[in-house]
N, CA, C and O atoms as a MOPAC input file, in Angstrom:
PM7 MOZYME 1SCF
protein

 N      5.15200 1   -21.22800 1    -9.85000 1
 C      6.20200 1   -20.77400 1    -8.90900 1
 C      5.81000 1   -19.35500 1    -8.44200 1
 O      5.32900 1   -18.54000 1    -9.23000 1
 N      6.02700 1   -19.08400 1    -7.15000 1
 C      5.77300 1   -17.67300 1    -6.70000 1
 C      6.98700 1   -16.84300 1    -6.63300 1
 O      7.96100 1   -17.11200 1    -5.93000 1
 N      6.86200 1   -15.70200 1    -7.49200 1
 C      7.98600 1   -14.77400 1    -7.48400 1
 C      7.79000 1   -13.60800 1    -6.60700 1
 O      6.74200 1   -12.97900 1    -6.74900 1
 N      8.62800 1   -13.23300 1    -5.73700 1
 C      8.28400 1   -12.02200 1    -4.88100 1
 C      9.06900 1   -10.77500 1    -5.53500 1
 O     10.01600 1   -10.21800 1    -4.98100 1
 N      8.54700 1   -10.41900 1    -6.78100 1
 C      9.20900 1    -9.19500 1    -7.35000 1
 C      8.20500 1    -8.04300 1    -7.22200 1
 O      7.01800 1    -8.21800 1    -6.94700 1
 N      8.75100 1    -6.90600 1    -7.43500 1
 C      7.97300 1    -5.62600 1    -7.45000 1
 C      8.43000 1    -4.91100 1    -8.71900 1
 O      9.36400 1    -4.11000 1    -8.70600 1
 N      7.74500 1    -5.22400 1    -9.80400 1
 C      8.16800 1    -4.68000 1   -11.06100 1
 C      7.20500 1    -3.61800 1   -11.55300 1
 O      6.27700 1    -3.23200 1   -10.84300 1
 N      7.44200 1    -3.12100 1   -12.84100 1
 C      6.54000 1    -2.18600 1   -13.38100 1
 C      5.01900 1    -2.59400 1   -13.38200 1
 O      4.11700 1    -1.77500 1   -13.20800 1
 N      4.83000 1    -3.86700 1   -13.58400 1
 C      3.48900 1    -4.37400 1   -13.68700 1
 C      2.77200 1    -4.38100 1   -12.34100 1
 O      1.54500 1    -4.39600 1   -12.24000 1
 N      3.60100 1    -4.36900 1   -11.34300 1
 C      3.05700 1    -4.30700 1    -9.96200 1
 C      2.64900 1    -2.84600 1    -9.41300 1
 O      2.20300 1    -2.64100 1    -8.28400 1
 N      2.86500 1    -1.91300 1   -10.35400 1
 C      2.61600 1    -0.55500 1    -9.82600 1
 C      1.58600 1     0.09000 1   -10.64300 1
 O      1.39700 1    -0.22800 1   -11.81700 1
 N      0.78500 1     1.17700 1    -9.90500 1
 C      0.00100 1     1.98700 1   -10.64000 1
 C      0.86400 1     3.17300 1   -11.17800 1
 O      1.52300 1     3.87100 1   -10.40800 1
 N      0.83400 1     3.38400 1   -12.57800 1
 C      1.68200 1     4.35500 1   -13.06800 1
 C      1.14500 1     5.61400 1   -13.57300 1
 O      1.78300 1     6.66000 1   -13.45600 1
 N     -0.08400 1     5.55500 1   -14.17000 1
 C     -0.64100 1     6.79600 1   -14.81100 1
 C     -1.67700 1     7.45800 1   -13.88500 1
 O     -2.34500 1     6.76300 1   -13.12000 1
 N     -1.81600 1     8.77100 1   -13.94500 1
 C     -2.89400 1     9.41400 1   -13.26000 1
 C     -4.16400 1     8.71000 1   -13.43700 1
 O     -4.90500 1     8.61900 1   -12.45800 1
 N     -4.52800 1     8.17700 1   -14.60600 1
 C     -5.78300 1     7.53400 1   -14.74300 1
 C     -5.96600 1     6.33800 1   -13.98500 1
 O     -7.06800 1     6.06500 1   -13.51100 1
 N     -4.95000 1     5.59400 1   -13.83300 1
 C     -5.01500 1     4.39400 1   -12.94800 1
 C     -5.29600 1     4.65600 1   -11.50100 1
 O     -6.04600 1     3.94500 1   -10.83100 1
 N     -4.65800 1     5.71700 1   -11.04300 1
 C     -4.81900 1     6.33900 1    -9.79100 1
 C     -6.30000 1     6.77600 1    -9.55600 1
 O     -6.93900 1     6.59800 1    -8.51900 1
 N     -6.72500 1     7.37000 1   -10.68200 1
 C     -8.09100 1     8.04700 1   -10.55000 1
 C     -9.27700 1     6.85500 1   -10.44600 1
 O    -10.32600 1     6.96900 1    -9.81100 1
 N     -8.88800 1     5.79000 1   -11.15600 1
 C     -9.77200 1     4.67800 1   -11.08700 1
 C     -9.98500 1     4.14300 1    -9.59300 1
 O    -11.08800 1     3.74600 1    -9.21900 1
 N     -8.88900 1     4.15800 1    -8.78700 1
 C     -9.04400 1     3.67400 1    -7.36500 1
 C     -9.61600 1     4.78300 1    -6.62100 1
 O    -10.34300 1     4.46000 1    -5.68100 1
 N     -9.42300 1     6.16400 1    -6.86700 1
 C     -9.99800 1     7.18200 1    -5.99800 1
 C    -11.46700 1     7.36200 1    -6.21800 1
 O    -12.12500 1     7.96900 1    -5.37300 1
 N    -12.06800 1     6.83800 1    -7.37800 1
 C    -13.48100 1     7.19100 1    -7.65400 1
 C    -14.42500 1     6.32300 1    -6.72500 1
 O    -15.31300 1     6.90800 1    -6.10500 1
 N    -14.27600 1     4.98800 1    -6.60500 1
 C    -15.17400 1     4.34500 1    -5.73000 1
 C    -14.37800 1     3.25500 1    -4.87400 1
 O    -14.52200 1     2.04900 1    -5.07500 1
 N    -13.56100 1     3.76000 1    -3.94400 1
 C    -12.74700 1     2.61600 1    -3.26200 1
 C    -13.38300 1     1.97900 1    -2.11700 1
 O    -14.31400 1     2.54000 1    -1.53800 1
 N    -12.91500 1     0.77900 1    -1.73500 1
 C    -13.10500 1     0.16200 1    -0.50500 1
 C    -12.07900 1     0.87200 1     0.42000 1
 O    -10.95700 1     1.09500 1    -0.03400 1
 N    -12.34900 1     1.19200 1     1.51500 1
 C    -11.25900 1     1.86800 1     2.37100 1
 C    -10.95100 1     0.90400 1     3.55400 1
 O    -11.87300 1     0.39800 1     4.19300 1
 N     -9.68100 1     0.66400 1     3.82800 1
 C     -9.12700 1    -0.06500 1     4.95300 1
 C     -8.19400 1     0.75400 1     5.52700 1
 O     -7.56900 1     1.52700 1     4.80100 1
 N     -7.95300 1     0.71400 1     6.93200 1
 C     -6.99300 1     1.56200 1     7.53300 1
 C     -6.63000 1     1.17500 1     8.93100 1
 O     -7.25300 1     0.28000 1     9.50300 1
 N     -5.63500 1     1.82100 1     9.50700 1
 C     -5.13400 1     1.74700 1    10.82600 1
 C     -5.02200 1     3.17000 1    11.35600 1
 O     -5.49700 1     4.10300 1    10.70800 1
 N     -4.42200 1     3.35200 1    12.48500 1
 C     -4.23000 1     4.67600 1    13.01200 1
 C     -3.37400 1     5.69300 1    12.19700 1
 O     -3.50300 1     6.90900 1    12.33900 1
 N     -2.41700 1     5.06800 1    11.26200 1
 C     -1.62900 1     6.07900 1    10.56400 1
 C     -1.70200 1     5.72200 1     8.99000 1
 O     -1.20300 1     6.47100 1     8.15100 1
 N     -2.30100 1     4.63300 1     8.68600 1
 C     -2.18600 1     4.20700 1     7.27400 1
 C     -3.57600 1     3.93700 1     6.73100 1
 O     -4.36300 1     3.23200 1     7.36200 1
 N     -3.91400 1     4.54200 1     5.45700 1
 C     -5.18200 1     4.29700 1     4.90300 1
 C     -4.94100 1     3.48200 1     3.51200 1
 O     -4.07800 1     3.90500 1     2.74300 1
 N     -5.56700 1     2.51500 1     3.23600 1
 C     -5.42000 1     1.73100 1     1.97600 1
 C     -6.69000 1     1.88300 1     1.18700 1
 O     -7.70100 1     1.44500 1     1.73600 1
 N     -6.81600 1     2.40300 1     0.04700 1
 C     -7.97600 1     2.47900 1    -0.85400 1
 C     -7.84500 1     1.29900 1    -1.82700 1
 O     -6.74600 1     1.15100 1    -2.36100 1
 N     -8.82900 1     0.44700 1    -2.12000 1
 C     -8.70100 1    -0.71300 1    -3.03600 1
 C     -9.88300 1    -0.61900 1    -3.97900 1
 O    -10.96300 1    -0.18700 1    -3.57600 1
 N     -9.70000 1    -1.00700 1    -5.19900 1
 C    -10.82600 1    -1.37300 1    -6.15000 1
 C    -10.33800 1    -2.56000 1    -6.88300 1
 O     -9.15100 1    -2.75000 1    -7.15100 1
 N    -11.40900 1    -3.42600 1    -7.22600 1
 C    -11.01400 1    -4.69000 1    -7.91100 1
 C    -10.22100 1    -4.45100 1    -9.19900 1
 O    -10.39200 1    -3.39800 1    -9.81400 1
 N     -9.43600 1    -5.29700 1    -9.59900 1
 C     -8.66500 1    -5.18700 1   -10.85300 1
 C     -8.99800 1    -6.18200 1   -11.73400 1
 O     -8.80600 1    -7.36800 1   -11.46500 1
 N     -9.56600 1    -5.73700 1   -12.94600 1
 C    -10.17300 1    -6.68200 1   -13.94300 1
 C     -9.11100 1    -7.71100 1   -14.28500 1
 O     -9.49700 1    -8.85200 1   -14.53900 1
 N     -7.79600 1    -7.42800 1   -14.31900 1
 C     -6.71400 1    -8.46700 1   -14.71700 1
 C     -6.45200 1    -9.37900 1   -13.61400 1
 O     -5.64700 1   -10.28200 1   -13.84300 1
 N     -6.98100 1    -9.31300 1   -12.46100 1
 C     -6.72300 1   -10.09300 1   -11.38300 1
 C     -5.27400 1   -10.10600 1   -10.91600 1
 O     -4.80100 1   -11.08700 1   -10.34200 1
 N     -4.67800 1    -9.16100 1   -11.13400 1
 C     -3.25900 1    -8.97500 1   -10.56500 1
 C     -3.27600 1    -7.79400 1    -9.52100 1
 O     -4.15700 1    -6.93700 1    -9.58700 1
 N     -2.37000 1    -7.76100 1    -8.63500 1
 C     -2.21600 1    -6.66900 1    -7.71400 1
 C     -1.35200 1    -5.60100 1    -8.07500 1
 O     -0.23500 1    -5.85900 1    -8.52300 1
 N     -1.80000 1    -4.25400 1    -7.90800 1
 C     -0.98200 1    -3.24100 1    -8.20300 1
 C     -1.12000 1    -2.25100 1    -7.15900 1
 O     -2.18800 1    -1.99500 1    -6.60300 1
 N      0.23900 1    -1.57600 1    -6.85200 1
 C      0.24000 1    -0.75700 1    -5.68900 1
 C      0.61600 1     0.71000 1    -6.16100 1
 O      1.54100 1     0.91500 1    -6.94800 1
 N     -0.14100 1     1.67700 1    -5.64000 1
 C      0.16200 1     3.09500 1    -5.87400 1
 C      0.46300 1     3.64100 1    -4.46300 1
 O     -0.12100 1     3.18900 1    -3.47800 1
 N      1.38300 1     4.61800 1    -4.38300 1
 C      1.65700 1     5.36200 1    -3.15700 1
 C      1.35000 1     6.83800 1    -3.32900 1
 O      1.71700 1     7.51200 1    -4.29100 1
 N      0.59800 1     7.29100 1    -2.23900 1
 C      0.29300 1     8.69600 1    -2.24700 1
 C      0.73600 1     9.25700 1    -0.91600 1
 O     -0.11400 1     9.40600 1    -0.03800 1
 N      1.96000 1     9.57100 1    -0.70100 1
 C      2.57200 1    10.05100 1     0.52000 1
 C      2.69900 1    11.58300 1     0.44600 1
 O      3.66100 1    12.08300 1    -0.13600 1
 N      1.75000 1    12.33600 1     1.02200 1
 C      1.83700 1    13.76400 1     0.83100 1
 C      2.80500 1    14.45000 1     1.63700 1
 O      2.95400 1    14.16700 1     2.82600 1
 N      3.55200 1    15.44900 1     0.98000 1
 C      4.52800 1    16.30900 1     1.67200 1
 C      3.83600 1    16.86800 1     2.84900 1
 O      4.50300 1    16.98600 1     3.87700 1
 N      2.53700 1    17.25000 1     2.85200 1
 C      1.97100 1    17.96300 1     3.84000 1
 C      1.85800 1    16.94100 1     5.11500 1
 O      1.87500 1    17.42300 1     6.24800 1
 N      1.76200 1    15.77200 1     4.95900 1
 C      1.67100 1    14.73900 1     6.08500 1
 C      3.02900 1    14.32400 1     6.61900 1
 O      3.18200 1    14.10600 1     7.82100 1
 N      4.02600 1    14.21200 1     5.73400 1
 C      5.35800 1    13.73500 1     6.10300 1
 C      6.33300 1    14.68000 1     5.40300 1
 O      6.60800 1    14.61200 1     4.20500 1
 N      6.89500 1    15.69000 1     6.38500 1
 C      7.62200 1    16.85300 1     5.78100 1
 C      8.83100 1    16.46300 1     5.12700 1
 O      9.09800 1    16.91800 1     4.01400 1
 N      9.69900 1    15.54400 1     5.80200 1
 C     10.99600 1    15.38600 1     5.20200 1
 C     11.05000 1    14.16100 1     4.26400 1
 O     10.50200 1    13.09500 1     4.54700 1
 N     11.77000 1    14.38800 1     3.09300 1
 C     11.93800 1    13.56100 1     1.97500 1
 C     12.46400 1    12.28800 1     2.47600 1
 O     12.04900 1    11.23000 1     2.00200 1
 N     13.38500 1    12.31900 1     3.44000 1
 C     14.04000 1    11.15300 1     3.92600 1
 C     13.06200 1    10.19700 1     4.57100 1
 O     13.15900 1     8.97600 1     4.44200 1
 N     12.07100 1    10.82800 1     5.30400 1
 C     11.09500 1    10.01700 1     6.02900 1
 C     10.10000 1     9.49600 1     5.04600 1
 O      9.67300 1     8.35000 1     5.18700 1
 N      9.66000 1    10.32700 1     3.96400 1
 C      8.69100 1     9.89200 1     3.04000 1
 C      9.29200 1     8.65600 1     2.31500 1
 O      8.59400 1     7.65600 1     2.14700 1
 N     10.52900 1     8.70900 1     1.89800 1
 C     11.11000 1     7.63700 1     1.23300 1
 C     11.29600 1     6.39800 1     2.04600 1
 O     11.22300 1     5.28700 1     1.52200 1
 N     11.54000 1     6.57400 1     3.34400 1
 C     11.53600 1     5.25300 1     4.27800 1
 C     10.30200 1     4.68300 1     4.34600 1
 O     10.20700 1     3.45700 1     4.29500 1
 N      9.16500 1     5.50700 1     4.47400 1
 C      7.84200 1     5.03100 1     4.55300 1
 C      7.50600 1     4.24700 1     3.32300 1
 O      6.94100 1     3.15700 1     3.42200 1
 N      7.84600 1     4.78600 1     2.12600 1
 C      7.48800 1     4.16600 1     0.89800 1
 C      8.21300 1     2.86300 1     0.69900 1
 O      7.67300 1     1.89200 1     0.16900 1
 N      9.49500 1     2.87100 1     1.15500 1
 C     10.26200 1     1.54200 1     1.12400 1
 C      9.61400 1     0.46300 1     1.98400 1
 O      9.63300 1    -0.71200 1     1.61700 1
 N      9.08900 1     0.81700 1     3.03200 1
 C      8.55900 1    -0.09800 1     4.07600 1
 C      7.23600 1    -0.66900 1     3.23300 1
 O      7.01800 1    -1.87200 1     3.08400 1
 N      6.42600 1     0.35100 1     2.72900 1
 C      5.20600 1    -0.14900 1     2.08600 1
 C      5.39500 1    -1.09500 1     1.02000 1
 O      4.75900 1    -2.14800 1     0.96500 1
 N      6.34400 1    -0.70700 1     0.08400 1
 C      6.62200 1    -1.43900 1    -1.02300 1
 C      7.14300 1    -2.91300 1    -0.68100 1
 O      6.73900 1    -3.88200 1    -1.32400 1
 N      8.07000 1    -3.02800 1     0.37300 1
 C      8.61300 1    -4.25800 1     0.86000 1
 C      7.52000 1    -5.06700 1     1.38700 1
 O      7.49200 1    -6.26500 1     1.10700 1
 N      6.51800 1    -4.48700 1     2.20000 1
 C      5.51000 1    -5.29000 1     2.77400 1
 C      4.55100 1    -5.73600 1     1.59200 1
 O      4.10100 1    -6.88200 1     1.62000 1
 N      4.24200 1    -4.93500 1     0.62400 1
 C      3.31100 1    -5.40000 1    -0.53300 1
 C      4.02700 1    -6.38400 1    -1.24700 1
 O      3.34800 1    -7.30300 1    -1.70400 1
 N      5.32700 1    -6.40200 1    -1.46200 1
 C      6.14100 1    -7.41600 1    -2.28400 1
 C      5.93000 1    -8.68000 1    -1.64900 1
 O      5.60500 1    -9.62800 1    -2.36400 1
 N      6.07700 1    -8.85400 1    -0.31200 1
 C      5.96300 1   -10.07300 1     0.49000 1
 C      4.66500 1   -10.64000 1     0.60200 1
 O      4.52600 1   -11.85000 1     0.78000 1
 N      3.55100 1    -9.73600 1     0.49700 1
 C      2.12800 1   -10.19200 1     0.78000 1
 C      1.33500 1   -10.17300 1    -0.43800 1
 O      0.17400 1   -10.57900 1    -0.36800 1
 N      1.83800 1    -9.72700 1    -1.62800 1
 C      0.95200 1    -9.56800 1    -2.80800 1
 C      0.25900 1   -10.85200 1    -3.19300 1
 O     -0.87300 1   -10.84500 1    -3.67700 1
 N      0.98900 1   -12.01800 1    -2.96000 1
 C      0.41500 1   -13.39900 1    -3.36700 1
 C     -0.86600 1   -13.74500 1    -2.68200 1
 O     -1.73700 1   -14.41600 1    -3.23500 1
 N     -0.97500 1   -13.23000 1    -1.35300 1
 C     -2.13300 1   -13.60900 1    -0.62700 1
 C     -3.31100 1   -12.59100 1    -0.89200 1
 O     -4.45800 1   -12.87700 1    -0.54900 1
 N     -3.01900 1   -11.46500 1    -1.47500 1
 C     -4.02500 1   -10.50200 1    -1.62600 1
 C     -4.88500 1   -10.85300 1    -2.75300 1
 O     -4.40100 1   -11.51000 1    -3.67500 1
 N     -6.28200 1   -10.43300 1    -2.78500 1
 C     -7.17700 1   -10.74500 1    -4.01800 1
 C     -6.60300 1    -9.68300 1    -5.02300 1
 O     -5.79600 1    -8.82000 1    -4.67900 1
 N     -7.10900 1    -9.83100 1    -6.33800 1
 C     -6.74200 1    -9.08400 1    -7.36000 1
 C     -7.38000 1    -7.59100 1    -7.37500 1
 O     -8.48300 1    -7.31900 1    -7.84800 1
 N     -6.52800 1    -6.72300 1    -6.80200 1
 C     -6.81900 1    -5.35400 1    -6.56900 1
 C     -5.84600 1    -4.33500 1    -6.90700 1
 O     -4.63500 1    -4.54200 1    -6.83000 1
 N     -6.38000 1    -3.18400 1    -7.29700 1
 C     -5.42800 1    -2.04200 1    -7.42900 1
 C     -5.66900 1    -1.27700 1    -6.05400 1
 O     -6.79000 1    -1.08600 1    -5.58300 1
 N     -4.43300 1    -0.84700 1    -5.44800 1
 C     -4.58300 1    -0.17700 1    -4.11800 1
 C     -3.77500 1     1.19500 1    -4.19000 1
 O     -2.78700 1     1.30000 1    -4.91700 1
 N     -4.20200 1     2.14200 1    -3.47300 1
 C     -3.39900 1     3.28700 1    -3.16500 1
 C     -3.18500 1     3.42600 1    -1.69100 1
 O     -4.15000 1     3.36300 1    -0.92900 1
 N     -1.97600 1     3.61000 1    -1.25300 1
 C     -1.67300 1     3.66100 1     0.18200 1
 C     -1.39100 1     5.09300 1     0.49400 1
 O     -0.60700 1     5.72600 1    -0.21400 1
 N     -2.01100 1     5.65300 1     1.55100 1
 C     -1.87600 1     7.02700 1     1.96400 1
 C     -1.47500 1     6.89700 1     3.44600 1
 O     -1.76800 1     5.90700 1     4.11600 1
 N     -0.82300 1     7.89900 1     3.89500 1
 C     -0.45200 1     7.97300 1     5.35000 1
 C     -1.07300 1     9.25300 1     5.87900 1
 O     -1.39100 1    10.23500 1     5.20800 1
 N     -1.21200 1     9.05800 1     7.38600 1
 C     -1.72500 1    10.36200 1     8.04400 1
 C     -0.59600 1    10.95600 1     8.71100 1
 O      0.50100 1    10.40000 1     8.76800 1
 N     -0.87300 1    12.18000 1     9.25900 1
 C      0.31700 1    12.84600 1    10.00500 1
 C      0.80900 1    12.10200 1    11.19000 1
 O      0.02500 1    11.50500 1    11.92700 1
 N      2.08800 1    12.12300 1    11.38900 1
 C      2.56100 1    11.36100 1    12.48200 1
 C      3.20000 1    10.17800 1    12.11700 1
 O      4.00000 1     9.64400 1    12.88400 1
 N      2.88700 1     9.64000 1    10.85500 1
 C      3.62400 1     8.38400 1    10.54300 1
 C      5.05300 1     8.43800 1    10.53500 1
 O      5.71200 1     7.43400 1    10.80600 1
 N      5.57500 1     9.51900 1    10.24900 1
 C      7.06900 1     9.71100 1    10.22800 1
 C      7.66000 1     9.40500 1    11.68700 1
 O      8.84000 1     9.09800 1    11.85600 1
 N      6.77600 1     9.51400 1    12.66600 1
 C      7.28900 1     9.18500 1    13.96900 1
 C      7.46500 1     7.79100 1    14.29600 1
 O      8.20500 1     7.48100 1    15.23000 1
 N      6.80800 1     6.85300 1    13.56400 1
 C      6.73700 1     5.48700 1    13.77300 1
 C      8.03200 1     4.80600 1    13.35900 1
 O      8.64600 1     5.27200 1    12.39900 1
 N      8.50200 1     3.73000 1    14.01000 1
 C      9.72000 1     3.06700 1    13.43900 1
 C      9.27700 1     1.99000 1    12.48100 1
 O      8.09800 1     1.63800 1    12.44600 1
 N     10.22500 1     1.44800 1    11.68400 1
 C      9.82200 1     0.63500 1    10.57500 1
 C      9.03500 1    -0.56800 1    10.92900 1
 O      8.17600 1    -0.99800 1    10.15900 1
 N      9.31400 1    -1.16300 1    12.14100 1
 C      8.64800 1    -2.21700 1    12.66400 1
 C      7.15900 1    -2.02300 1    12.77800 1
 O      6.34800 1    -2.84800 1    12.35700 1
 N      6.83900 1    -0.88700 1    13.37100 1
 C      5.45200 1    -0.41100 1    13.63200 1
 C      4.69100 1    -0.29000 1    12.33600 1
 O      3.55000 1    -0.73700 1    12.22700 1
 N      5.36300 1     0.35000 1    11.30000 1
 C      4.73200 1     0.61900 1    10.05600 1
 C      4.41300 1    -0.77600 1     9.40100 1
 O      3.31400 1    -1.01600 1     8.90000 1
 N      5.46000 1    -1.68800 1     9.43900 1
 C      5.04300 1    -3.03300 1     8.97200 1
 C      3.90500 1    -3.80700 1     9.69300 1
 O      3.06500 1    -4.48600 1     9.10200 1
 N      3.96600 1    -3.64500 1    10.91400 1
 C      2.88000 1    -4.23100 1    11.81700 1
 C      1.40000 1    -3.64200 1    11.23300 1
 O      0.48000 1    -4.37600 1    10.87200 1
 N      1.37000 1    -2.32800 1    11.21700 1
 C      0.09300 1    -1.84200 1    10.68500 1
 C     -0.21200 1    -2.30700 1     9.43400 1
 O     -1.38200 1    -2.56900 1     9.15700 1
 N      0.70000 1    -2.45300 1     8.61200 1
 C      0.34600 1    -2.84900 1     7.11600 1
 C     -0.12600 1    -4.27900 1     7.11400 1
 O     -1.07300 1    -4.65900 1     6.42700 1
 N      0.61600 1    -5.09900 1     7.96100 1
 C      0.16300 1    -6.63900 1     8.08900 1
 C     -1.21900 1    -6.58500 1     8.53400 1
 O     -1.98800 1    -7.38900 1     8.00700 1
 N     -1.68200 1    -5.77300 1     9.42200 1
 C     -3.11900 1    -5.88000 1     9.92100 1
 C     -3.98800 1    -5.61800 1     8.71600 1
 O     -4.92700 1    -6.36600 1     8.44600 1
 N     -3.65500 1    -4.47200 1     7.93000 1
 C     -4.49200 1    -4.04500 1     6.82500 1
 C     -4.52600 1    -5.10800 1     5.71800 1
 O     -5.56300 1    -5.30000 1     5.08200 1
 N     -3.39200 1    -5.80300 1     5.48200 1
 C     -3.55200 1    -6.90700 1     4.50900 1
 C     -4.41500 1    -7.96100 1     4.98000 1
 O     -5.21500 1    -8.48500 1     4.20400 1
 N     -4.30800 1    -8.36200 1     6.34100 1
 C     -5.26700 1    -9.37700 1     6.76100 1
 C     -6.66100 1    -8.93500 1     6.62100 1
 O     -7.47900 1    -9.75700 1     6.20800 1
 N     -7.05700 1    -7.68000 1     6.92800 1
 C     -8.40900 1    -7.27000 1     6.85800 1
 C     -8.91900 1    -7.40500 1     5.39500 1
 O    -10.05700 1    -7.80600 1     5.15100 1
 N     -7.97000 1    -7.03000 1     4.37300 1
 C     -8.36800 1    -7.11700 1     3.04000 1
 C     -8.54100 1    -8.51900 1     2.55400 1
 O     -9.40000 1    -8.75300 1     1.70300 1
 N     -7.77700 1    -9.47400 1     3.04000 1
 C     -7.76800 1   -10.82900 1     2.67900 1
 C     -9.17200 1   -11.43100 1     3.18700 1
 O     -9.87500 1   -12.16400 1     2.49100 1
 N     -9.47300 1   -11.03600 1     4.45200 1
 C    -10.69400 1   -11.61200 1     5.20500 1
 C    -12.03400 1   -11.04000 1     4.44400 1
 O    -13.05000 1   -11.72500 1     4.32800 1
 N    -11.92100 1    -9.82100 1     3.98500 1
 C    -13.11200 1    -9.22700 1     3.26600 1
 C    -13.38900 1    -9.86300 1     2.07800 1
 O    -14.55200 1    -9.98700 1     1.69100 1
 N    -12.31400 1   -10.33700 1     1.37100 1
 C    -12.39000 1   -10.95700 1     0.09000 1
 C    -12.55800 1   -12.43500 1     0.06300 1
 O    -12.61000 1   -13.00900 1    -1.02400 1
 N    -12.64400 1   -13.08200 1     1.16400 1
 C    -12.73900 1   -14.56400 1     1.17700 1
 C    -14.21300 1   -15.11600 1     1.29300 1
 O    -14.41900 1   -16.32900 1     1.31300 1

């Protein structure tokens, strides 16, 4: 049965887990969003967010962007190969509406799925 949950096991939690992704990542991106991925030995998907204050000034906007990313990941995690990923955003992402953020993420998920088939 497919559960669409986003729990503790679905997240990168420690600095060490983030570091693993940052050392030798495969990079996927769109105009405003970059996703770094590394294969996960446990074949589960885990998501980490690195939304820099330098790129998105207001906390309200950073939180909105994180919510959109988490939700998109939650709905698409079952199609993705077993990877750890860190999502980063570029300046100007806070100007996008929720729909556009989701659209860019969908494109990136498709690229990742195609690359791993």
